[in-house]
Amino acid sequence: MKALQALLRLRGTYIGIIAAVMFQLIFFSVWLTAYDGVQDRTGNLTIGIINEDQKADMIAEEIKGNIPFQTKQFKTVAQAQEQMNAKEVSMVIHIPDNFMSKLSSGDQASIQYWINQANATSSKTMMEQVAAELTNKLNEQVSLQQKAAAAEAIEQQLSQMPVEPPVALAIGEAFESFTNAIQPEPINKVINKTNAVDQFSANLVPLMVIISSFVGAMVMIMQINEAAEVLRTFHSKWGLFFGRQIINVAVAFLLPFLTIGLMKLFDVASGESFLAIYLFQSVMFLSFLLFAQLFVYVFGNYGMVFNILALSLQLVTSGVLVARELLPSGYHALASFLPATYGADGYYTIVFGGNEGALFSNIGPLLLIAGVALLVTAGAVFLQRDRKSVSVNESSLVME
């Protein structure tokens, strides 16, 4: 009982209990509000359409009317794929130039769907479902139109021929049998998966790296903060501040060797160079460290609660689980200020490729976030009271 009473007198005990409670409250609140009504916001996604057959304008209009997304016209597949790799377009639908001629000759025509695999799994699944549903609807409509057109043509010819009613009836029955033989699926869907990888586990890498990096940064910052509290009476606040930043930079530039080594160990291939991955991972982890450190410097041990909130927000808004376009406007706007957004985008490029220059274009925002966090942290240090004291023996306390 004395040990229990001693524990209950320590502030750290209550901070631990608060952390457990806040994990539940924050994750339920953030995730359920962010993902509520996702299906109602599919209109925020954009689908690219290329129609190379001028006679298929009606088909293109049918496609636009049967999908719950915004549409954007492109002249070439290459132009549309460039936008898709930049995540401006979720899927590309291509109507080839021989589409109507094949339908007219009775052959099966094809519509091609291009789906970028460097996206959230939920988005890729949604696009494949839309492709299947859209093709089924077009097949129903085209098949009915073909049968109706054939029936009208034969009726018109029969009305102009001097044939007896029984003969006309027999011919009509034969033609009905012929129209029923018209293939029910005159349109074939061809799904092209761009930037695809063979391993399913590769889809989990962006999410796994974001979680492990930020949680690792949180724990590291909290432990170093506790160590720094012990030393505050021996060293100046600025000495400890700069010492901690040196540790942050050192760990940030050493950790990528482990990350890249683990990717090699588990056969996660990448088209990016070792140097590009190393530099990107270093900057990303440094931004996580400085971002997590900010809350601890400003709020002390209670900064852990804000880091829990930051973790939940980043997992929701990074785009690794659900496309950012499907989130409420507030969460979508917040994503631009969080480092995981750029970290996830970079790791989709590392694992899947397709977006040349994405690694280096994401390094800039990560450095900006890290710089702002460091400046705010320095401001918090400036406002702190220096507790350095020369009357205490540092070595004896550290040994204890």
CSV table of C-alpha atoms in Angstrom, one decimal:
chain,number,residue,atom,x,y,z
A,1,MET,CA,0.0,0.0,0.0
A,2,LYS,CA,2.9,2.4,0.7
A,3,ALA,CA,4.2,1.8,-2.8
A,4,LEU,CA,0.7,2.6,-4.2
A,5,GLN,CA,0.5,5.7,-2.2
A,6,ALA,CA,3.9,6.8,-3.3
A,7,LEU,CA,2.9,6.2,-7.0
A,8,LEU,CA,-0.3,8.2,-6.5
A,9,ARG,CA,1.7,11.2,-5.2
A,10,LEU,CA,3.7,11.4,-8.4
A,11,ARG,CA,2.5,13.5,-11.3
A,12,GLY,CA,3.9,11.1,-13.9
A,13,THR,CA,1.3,8.5,-12.7
A,14,TYR,CA,-1.6,10.7,-13.6
A,15,ILE,CA,0.0,11.8,-16.9
A,16,GLY,CA,0.1,8.1,-17.9
A,17,ILE,CA,-3.5,7.6,-17.0
A,18,ILE,CA,-4.5,10.8,-18.9
A,19,ALA,CA,-2.6,9.5,-21.9
A,20,ALA,CA,-4.5,6.2,-22.0
A,21,VAL,CA,-7.8,8.1,-21.8
A,22,MET,CA,-6.8,10.7,-24.4
A,23,PHE,CA,-5.8,8.0,-26.9
A,24,GLN,CA,-9.3,6.7,-26.8
A,25,LEU,CA,-11.0,10.1,-26.9
A,26,ILE,CA,-8.8,11.6,-29.6
A,27,PHE,CA,-8.7,8.6,-32.0
A,28,PHE,CA,-12.5,8.1,-31.8
A,29,SER,CA,-13.2,11.8,-32.3
A,30,VAL,CA,-10.8,12.4,-35.1
A,31,TRP,CA,-11.2,9.2,-37.1
A,32,LEU,CA,-15.0,9.0,-36.9
A,33,THR,CA,-15.5,12.7,-37.8
A,34,ALA,CA,-12.9,12.6,-40.6
A,35,TYR,CA,-14.4,9.5,-42.3
A,36,ASP,CA,-18.0,10.2,-41.7
A,37,GLY,CA,-19.8,10.8,-45.0
A,38,VAL,CA,-16.8,9.8,-47.2
A,39,GLN,CA,-19.2,8.3,-49.8
A,40,ASP,CA,-21.0,11.6,-50.0
A,41,ARG,CA,-17.8,13.4,-51.1
A,42,THR,CA,-16.9,11.2,-54.0
A,43,GLY,CA,-17.8,14.2,-56.2
A,44,ASN,CA,-14.5,15.8,-55.1
A,45,LEU,CA,-12.6,13.2,-57.1
A,46,THR,CA,-11.8,13.8,-60.8
A,47,ILE,CA,-11.8,11.3,-63.6
A,48,GLY,CA,-10.0,12.0,-66.9
A,49,ILE,CA,-11.7,11.1,-70.2
A,50,ILE,CA,-10.0,10.7,-73.6
A,51,ASN,CA,-12.4,10.2,-76.5
A,52,GLU,CA,-10.5,9.5,-79.7
A,53,ASP,CA,-13.7,8.4,-81.6
A,54,GLN,CA,-15.8,11.4,-82.7
A,55,LYS,CA,-18.7,9.1,-83.4
A,56,ALA,CA,-18.6,8.0,-79.7
A,57,ASP,CA,-19.6,11.4,-78.2
A,58,MET,CA,-22.9,9.9,-76.9
A,59,ILE,CA,-20.9,7.2,-75.2
A,60,ALA,CA,-18.6,9.8,-73.6
A,61,GLU,CA,-21.7,11.7,-72.4
A,62,GLU,CA,-23.2,8.5,-71.0
A,63,ILE,CA,-20.0,7.9,-69.1
A,64,LYS,CA,-20.1,11.4,-67.6
A,65,GLY,CA,-23.7,10.9,-66.6
A,66,ASN,CA,-23.1,7.5,-64.9
A,67,ILE,CA,-20.2,8.3,-62.6
A,68,PRO,CA,-20.4,10.4,-59.4
A,69,PHE,CA,-17.2,12.2,-60.1
A,70,GLN,CA,-16.0,15.4,-61.7
A,71,THR,CA,-14.7,14.8,-65.2
A,72,LYS,CA,-11.8,16.4,-67.2
A,73,GLN,CA,-11.2,16.0,-70.9
A,74,PHE,CA,-7.7,15.1,-72.2
A,75,LYS,CA,-6.5,14.8,-75.8
A,76,THR,CA,-3.9,12.1,-75.2
A,77,VAL,CA,-3.4,9.2,-72.7
A,78,ALA,CA,0.1,10.4,-71.9
A,79,GLN,CA,-1.2,13.8,-70.9
A,80,ALA,CA,-3.9,12.3,-68.7
A,81,GLN,CA,-1.4,9.9,-67.1
A,82,GLU,CA,0.9,12.7,-66.2
A,83,GLN,CA,-2.0,14.4,-64.3
A,84,MET,CA,-2.8,11.0,-62.7
A,85,ASN,CA,0.7,10.5,-61.5
A,86,ALA,CA,0.5,14.0,-60.0
A,87,LYS,CA,-2.6,12.8,-58.1
A,88,GLU,CA,-4.8,15.5,-59.9
A,89,VAL,CA,-6.8,12.7,-61.5
A,90,SER,CA,-7.9,9.4,-59.8
A,91,MET,CA,-8.6,7.4,-63.0
A,92,VAL,CA,-8.4,7.8,-66.7
A,93,ILE,CA,-11.0,6.4,-69.1
A,94,HIS,CA,-9.9,5.9,-72.8
A,95,ILE,CA,-12.3,5.4,-75.7
A,96,PRO,CA,-10.1,4.3,-78.7
A,97,ASP,CA,-10.7,5.6,-82.3
A,98,ASN,CA,-12.1,2.4,-83.6
A,99,PHE,CA,-14.7,2.0,-80.8
A,100,MET,CA,-17.9,2.7,-82.8
A,101,SER,CA,-16.7,0.9,-86.0
A,102,LYS,CA,-16.2,-2.3,-83.9
A,103,LEU,CA,-19.7,-2.0,-82.4
A,104,SER,CA,-21.2,-1.4,-85.9
A,105,SER,CA,-19.5,-4.5,-87.3
A,106,GLY,CA,-20.7,-6.7,-84.4
A,107,ASP,CA,-17.2,-7.0,-82.9
A,108,GLN,CA,-16.6,-6.4,-79.2
A,109,ALA,CA,-15.3,-2.9,-78.5
A,110,SER,CA,-13.0,-2.0,-75.6
A,111,ILE,CA,-12.9,0.8,-73.1
A,112,GLN,CA,-9.6,1.2,-71.3
A,113,TYR,CA,-9.4,2.2,-67.7
A,114,TRP,CA,-6.1,3.4,-66.2
A,115,ILE,CA,-5.8,3.3,-62.4
A,116,ASN,CA,-2.8,4.5,-60.5
A,117,GLN,CA,-1.6,2.0,-57.9
A,118,ALA,CA,0.3,4.7,-56.0
A,119,ASN,CA,-2.8,5.6,-54.1
A,120,ALA,CA,-4.7,4.6,-51.0
A,121,THR,CA,-6.0,1.1,-51.2
A,122,SER,CA,-9.6,2.3,-50.7
A,123,SER,CA,-9.3,4.6,-53.7
A,124,LYS,CA,-7.9,1.9,-56.0
A,125,THR,CA,-10.7,-0.4,-55.0
A,126,MET,CA,-13.3,2.3,-55.5
A,127,MET,CA,-12.0,3.0,-59.0
A,128,GLU,CA,-12.1,-0.7,-60.0
A,129,GLN,CA,-15.7,-1.0,-58.8
A,130,VAL,CA,-16.7,2.1,-60.7
A,131,ALA,CA,-15.0,0.7,-63.9
A,132,ALA,CA,-17.0,-2.6,-63.6
A,133,GLU,CA,-20.3,-0.9,-62.8
A,134,LEU,CA,-19.9,1.6,-65.6
A,135,THR,CA,-19.1,-1.0,-68.2
A,136,ASN,CA,-22.1,-3.1,-67.1
A,137,LYS,CA,-24.4,-0.1,-67.6
A,138,LEU,CA,-23.0,0.7,-71.0
A,139,ASN,CA,-23.3,-2.9,-72.1
A,140,GLU,CA,-27.0,-2.9,-71.1
A,141,GLN,CA,-27.7,0.3,-72.9
A,142,VAL,CA,-25.8,-0.6,-76.1
A,143,SER,CA,-27.2,-4.1,-76.2
A,144,LEU,CA,-30.7,-2.8,-76.0
A,145,GLN,CA,-30.0,-0.1,-78.6
A,146,GLN,CA,-28.5,-2.7,-81.0
A,147,LYS,CA,-31.6,-5.0,-80.7
A,148,ALA,CA,-34.0,-2.1,-81.1
A,149,ALA,CA,-32.2,-0.8,-84.2
A,150,ALA,CA,-32.1,-4.3,-85.8
A,151,ALA,CA,-35.8,-4.9,-85.1
A,152,GLU,CA,-36.8,-1.6,-86.5
A,153,ALA,CA,-34.8,-2.2,-89.6
A,154,ILE,CA,-36.3,-5.6,-90.3
A,155,GLU,CA,-39.8,-4.3,-89.7
A,156,GLN,CA,-39.3,-1.5,-92.1
A,157,GLN,CA,-38.1,-3.9,-94.8
A,158,LEU,CA,-40.9,-6.4,-94.2
A,159,SER,CA,-43.5,-3.6,-94.5
A,160,GLN,CA,-42.1,-2.8,-98.0
A,161,MET,CA,-42.2,-6.5,-99.2
A,162,PRO,CA,-45.3,-8.1,-100.6
A,163,VAL,CA,-45.3,-11.1,-98.3
A,164,GLU,CA,-48.2,-13.1,-96.8
A,165,PRO,CA,-48.8,-12.5,-93.1
A,166,PRO,CA,-47.8,-16.1,-92.2
A,167,VAL,CA,-44.5,-15.7,-94.0
A,168,ALA,CA,-43.9,-12.3,-92.4
A,169,LEU,CA,-44.6,-13.8,-89.0
A,170,ALA,CA,-42.1,-16.6,-89.6
A,171,ILE,CA,-39.5,-14.1,-90.7
A,172,GLY,CA,-40.2,-12.0,-87.6
A,173,GLU,CA,-39.7,-15.0,-85.3
A,174,ALA,CA,-36.5,-15.8,-87.0
A,175,PHE,CA,-35.2,-12.3,-86.6
A,176,GLU,CA,-36.2,-12.2,-83.0
A,177,SER,CA,-34.1,-15.3,-82.5
A,178,PHE,CA,-31.3,-13.5,-84.3
A,179,THR,CA,-31.5,-10.4,-82.1
A,180,ASN,CA,-31.5,-12.6,-79.0
A,181,ALA,CA,-28.2,-14.0,-80.2
A,182,ILE,CA,-26.6,-10.5,-80.2
A,183,GLN,CA,-23.9,-10.6,-77.6
A,184,PRO,CA,-25.0,-9.2,-74.2
A,185,GLU,CA,-21.6,-7.6,-73.6
A,186,PRO,CA,-20.6,-5.7,-76.7
A,187,ILE,CA,-18.2,-3.6,-74.7
A,188,ASN,CA,-15.2,-5.1,-72.9
A,189,LYS,CA,-13.4,-3.3,-70.1
A,190,VAL,CA,-9.6,-3.3,-70.0
A,191,ILE,CA,-8.1,-2.2,-66.7
A,192,ASN,CA,-4.5,-1.0,-66.8
A,193,LYS,CA,-2.9,-0.7,-63.4
A,194,THR,CA,-0.1,1.8,-63.7
A,195,ASN,CA,2.8,1.9,-61.2
A,196,ALA,CA,1.8,-1.5,-60.0
A,197,VAL,CA,4.0,-3.7,-57.7
A,198,ASP,CA,3.8,-7.5,-57.3
A,199,GLN,CA,3.9,-7.6,-53.5
A,200,PHE,CA,0.7,-6.8,-51.7
A,201,SER,CA,2.7,-5.9,-48.6
A,202,ALA,CA,4.3,-3.0,-50.5
A,203,ASN,CA,0.9,-1.2,-50.2
A,204,LEU,CA,1.4,-1.1,-46.5
A,205,VAL,CA,4.9,0.5,-46.6
A,206,PRO,CA,3.8,4.2,-46.7
A,207,LEU,CA,1.4,3.7,-43.7
A,208,MET,CA,3.9,1.6,-41.8
A,209,VAL,CA,6.7,4.2,-42.3
A,210,ILE,CA,4.5,7.1,-41.2
A,211,ILE,CA,3.4,5.3,-38.0
A,212,SER,CA,6.8,3.9,-37.0
A,213,SER,CA,8.6,7.2,-37.7
A,214,PHE,CA,6.2,9.5,-35.9
A,215,VAL,CA,5.6,7.2,-32.9
A,216,GLY,CA,9.3,6.7,-32.7
A,217,ALA,CA,9.9,10.4,-32.8
A,218,MET,CA,7.3,10.9,-30.0
A,219,VAL,CA,8.9,8.3,-27.7
A,220,MET,CA,12.4,9.6,-28.3
A,221,ILE,CA,11.4,13.2,-27.6
A,222,MET,CA,9.6,12.3,-24.4
A,223,GLN,CA,12.6,10.2,-23.1
A,224,ILE,CA,15.1,12.9,-24.0
A,225,ASN,CA,12.9,15.5,-22.3
A,226,GLU,CA,12.9,13.5,-19.1
A,227,ALA,CA,16.7,13.2,-19.3
A,228,ALA,CA,17.0,16.9,-19.9
A,229,GLU,CA,14.8,17.7,-16.9
A,230,VAL,CA,17.4,15.9,-14.7
A,231,LEU,CA,20.2,18.1,-16.1
A,232,ARG,CA,18.4,21.5,-16.1
A,233,THR,CA,20.1,22.5,-12.8
A,234,PHE,CA,23.5,21.7,-14.2
A,235,HIS,CA,23.4,23.3,-17.7
A,236,SER,CA,21.9,26.4,-19.2
A,237,LYS,CA,18.6,26.1,-21.1
A,238,TRP,CA,20.3,27.1,-24.3
A,239,GLY,CA,23.1,24.5,-23.8
A,240,LEU,CA,20.5,21.7,-23.4
A,241,PHE,CA,18.4,23.1,-26.3
A,242,PHE,CA,21.3,23.0,-28.8
A,243,GLY,CA,22.5,19.6,-27.4
A,244,ARG,CA,19.1,18.1,-28.0
A,245,GLN,CA,19.0,19.5,-31.6
A,246,ILE,CA,22.4,17.9,-32.3
A,247,ILE,CA,21.0,14.5,-31.1
A,248,ASN,CA,17.9,15.0,-33.3
A,249,VAL,CA,20.0,15.7,-36.4
A,250,ALA,CA,22.3,12.8,-35.7
A,251,VAL,CA,19.5,10.3,-35.2
A,252,ALA,CA,17.6,11.7,-38.2
A,253,PHE,CA,20.6,11.1,-40.5
A,254,LEU,CA,21.4,7.6,-39.0
A,255,LEU,CA,17.9,6.1,-39.0
A,256,PRO,CA,17.6,5.9,-42.8
A,257,PHE,CA,20.3,3.3,-42.9
A,258,LEU,CA,18.0,1.0,-40.8
A,259,THR,CA,14.9,1.9,-42.9
A,260,ILE,CA,16.6,1.2,-46.2
A,261,GLY,CA,18.2,-1.9,-44.8
A,262,LEU,CA,14.8,-3.2,-43.7
A,263,MET,CA,13.3,-2.5,-47.1
A,264,LYS,CA,16.1,-4.5,-48.7
A,265,LEU,CA,15.6,-7.3,-46.2
A,266,PHE,CA,11.9,-7.6,-47.0
A,267,ASP,CA,12.4,-7.2,-50.8
A,268,VAL,CA,10.6,-3.8,-51.0
A,269,ALA,CA,12.0,-2.7,-54.3
A,270,SER,CA,12.3,1.0,-55.5
A,271,GLY,CA,13.2,2.7,-58.6
A,272,GLU,CA,14.7,5.7,-56.7
A,273,SER,CA,18.4,5.9,-55.9
A,274,PHE,CA,19.8,5.1,-52.5
A,275,LEU,CA,20.9,8.8,-52.1
A,276,ALA,CA,17.4,10.1,-52.9
A,277,ILE,CA,15.7,7.7,-50.4
A,278,TYR,CA,18.3,8.4,-47.7
A,279,LEU,CA,18.0,12.2,-48.0
A,280,PHE,CA,14.1,12.1,-48.1
A,281,GLN,CA,13.9,9.7,-45.0
A,282,SER,CA,16.4,11.9,-43.1
A,283,VAL,CA,14.5,15.1,-43.7
A,284,MET,CA,11.1,13.4,-43.0
A,285,PHE,CA,12.2,12.0,-39.7
A,286,LEU,CA,13.9,15.3,-38.7
A,287,SER,CA,10.6,17.1,-39.4
A,288,PHE,CA,8.8,14.5,-37.2
A,289,LEU,CA,11.3,15.0,-34.4
A,290,LEU,CA,11.1,18.8,-34.4
A,291,PHE,CA,7.3,18.7,-34.8
A,292,ALA,CA,6.9,16.4,-31.9
A,293,GLN,CA,9.5,18.3,-29.8
A,294,LEU,CA,7.5,21.6,-30.3
A,295,PHE,CA,4.6,20.4,-28.2
A,296,VAL,CA,6.8,19.0,-25.4
A,297,TYR,CA,8.8,22.3,-25.1
A,298,VAL,CA,5.6,24.4,-25.1
A,299,PHE,CA,3.4,22.2,-22.8
A,300,GLY,CA,5.9,20.0,-21.0
A,301,ASN,CA,4.8,16.4,-20.3
A,302,TYR,CA,1.3,17.4,-21.3
A,303,GLY,CA,2.6,17.9,-24.8
A,304,MET,CA,2.2,14.1,-25.1
A,305,VAL,CA,-1.5,14.7,-25.5
A,306,PHE,CA,-1.0,17.1,-28.4
A,307,ASN,CA,1.4,14.5,-30.0
A,308,ILE,CA,-1.3,11.9,-29.7
A,309,LEU,CA,-3.7,14.3,-31.5
A,310,ALA,CA,-1.0,15.1,-34.1
A,311,LEU,CA,-0.5,11.3,-34.7
A,312,SER,CA,-4.2,10.7,-35.2
A,313,LEU,CA,-4.6,13.8,-37.5
A,314,GLN,CA,-1.6,12.8,-39.6
A,315,LEU,CA,-2.8,9.2,-40.1
A,316,VAL,CA,-6.2,10.5,-41.2
A,317,THR,CA,-5.1,13.3,-43.5
A,318,SER,CA,-1.9,11.8,-45.0
A,319,GLY,CA,-3.9,10.0,-47.8
A,320,VAL,CA,-2.6,6.5,-47.0
A,321,LEU,CA,-5.9,5.2,-45.8
A,322,VAL,CA,-8.5,7.4,-47.7
A,323,ALA,CA,-7.9,9.9,-50.4
A,324,ARG,CA,-7.6,13.4,-49.0
A,325,GLU,CA,-10.3,14.6,-51.4
A,326,LEU,CA,-12.9,12.5,-49.6
A,327,LEU,CA,-12.2,14.1,-46.2
A,328,PRO,CA,-14.2,17.1,-44.9
A,329,SER,CA,-12.8,20.4,-46.0
A,330,GLY,CA,-11.3,21.2,-42.6
A,331,TYR,CA,-9.3,18.0,-42.5
A,332,HIS,CA,-8.3,18.5,-46.2
A,333,ALA,CA,-7.0,22.0,-45.5
A,334,LEU,CA,-5.1,20.8,-42.4
A,335,ALA,CA,-3.2,18.2,-44.3
A,336,SER,CA,-1.0,20.9,-45.9
A,337,PHE,CA,0.4,21.8,-42.5
A,338,LEU,CA,1.3,18.3,-41.3
A,339,PRO,CA,4.6,16.5,-42.2
A,340,ALA,CA,3.0,13.1,-42.8
A,341,THR,CA,1.2,14.4,-45.9
A,342,TYR,CA,4.5,15.0,-47.7
A,343,GLY,CA,6.1,11.9,-46.1
A,344,ALA,CA,3.3,9.6,-47.4
A,345,ASP,CA,3.4,11.2,-50.9
A,346,GLY,CA,7.2,10.7,-51.0
A,347,TYR,CA,6.9,7.0,-49.9
A,348,TYR,CA,4.3,6.3,-52.6
A,349,THR,CA,6.9,7.5,-55.1
A,350,ILE,CA,9.6,5.4,-53.4
A,351,VAL,CA,7.6,2.2,-53.5
A,352,PHE,CA,5.4,2.6,-56.7
A,353,GLY,CA,7.3,5.2,-58.7
A,354,GLY,CA,5.5,7.2,-61.4
A,355,ASN,CA,5.9,10.7,-60.1
A,356,GLU,CA,9.4,11.9,-61.1
A,357,GLY,CA,10.8,14.5,-58.8
A,358,ALA,CA,8.2,14.0,-56.1
A,359,LEU,CA,10.8,13.1,-53.5
A,360,PHE,CA,12.6,16.4,-53.9
A,361,SER,CA,9.4,18.5,-54.3
A,362,ASN,CA,8.2,17.1,-50.9
A,363,ILE,CA,11.5,17.8,-49.1
A,364,GLY,CA,10.9,21.6,-49.4
A,365,PRO,CA,7.6,21.5,-47.4
A,366,LEU,CA,9.1,19.1,-44.8
A,367,LEU,CA,12.0,21.5,-44.3
A,368,LEU,CA,9.6,24.4,-43.9
A,369,ILE,CA,7.6,22.6,-41.3
A,370,ALA,CA,10.8,21.6,-39.5
A,371,GLY,CA,12.1,25.2,-39.6
A,372,VAL,CA,8.9,26.7,-38.3
A,373,ALA,CA,8.7,24.1,-35.5
A,374,LEU,CA,12.3,24.8,-34.5
A,375,LEU,CA,11.7,28.6,-34.4
A,376,VAL,CA,8.6,28.2,-32.2
A,377,THR,CA,10.5,25.8,-29.9
A,378,ALA,CA,13.4,28.4,-29.6
A,379,GLY,CA,10.8,31.0,-28.7
A,380,ALA,CA,9.5,28.7,-25.9
A,381,VAL,CA,13.1,28.2,-24.7
A,382,PHE,CA,13.6,32.0,-24.6
A,383,LEU,CA,10.6,32.4,-22.4
A,384,GLN,CA,11.6,29.6,-20.0
A,385,ARG,CA,13.4,30.4,-16.7
A,386,ASP,CA,17.0,29.1,-16.5
A,387,ARG,CA,17.3,26.8,-13.5
A,388,LYS,CA,21.1,26.2,-13.7
A,389,SER,CA,22.7,25.9,-10.3
A,390,VAL,CA,26.3,25.5,-9.4
A,391,SER,CA,25.6,24.2,-5.9
A,392,VAL,CA,24.6,20.7,-7.0
A,393,ASN,CA,27.0,18.0,-8.0
A,394,GLU,CA,26.0,16.8,-11.5
A,395,SER,CA,28.0,13.6,-11.6
A,396,SER,CA,26.6,12.3,-8.3
A,397,LEU,CA,23.0,12.9,-9.4
A,398,VAL,CA,23.5,11.3,-12.8
A,399,MET,CA,25.1,8.2,-11.2
A,400,GLU,CA,22.1,7.9,-8.9
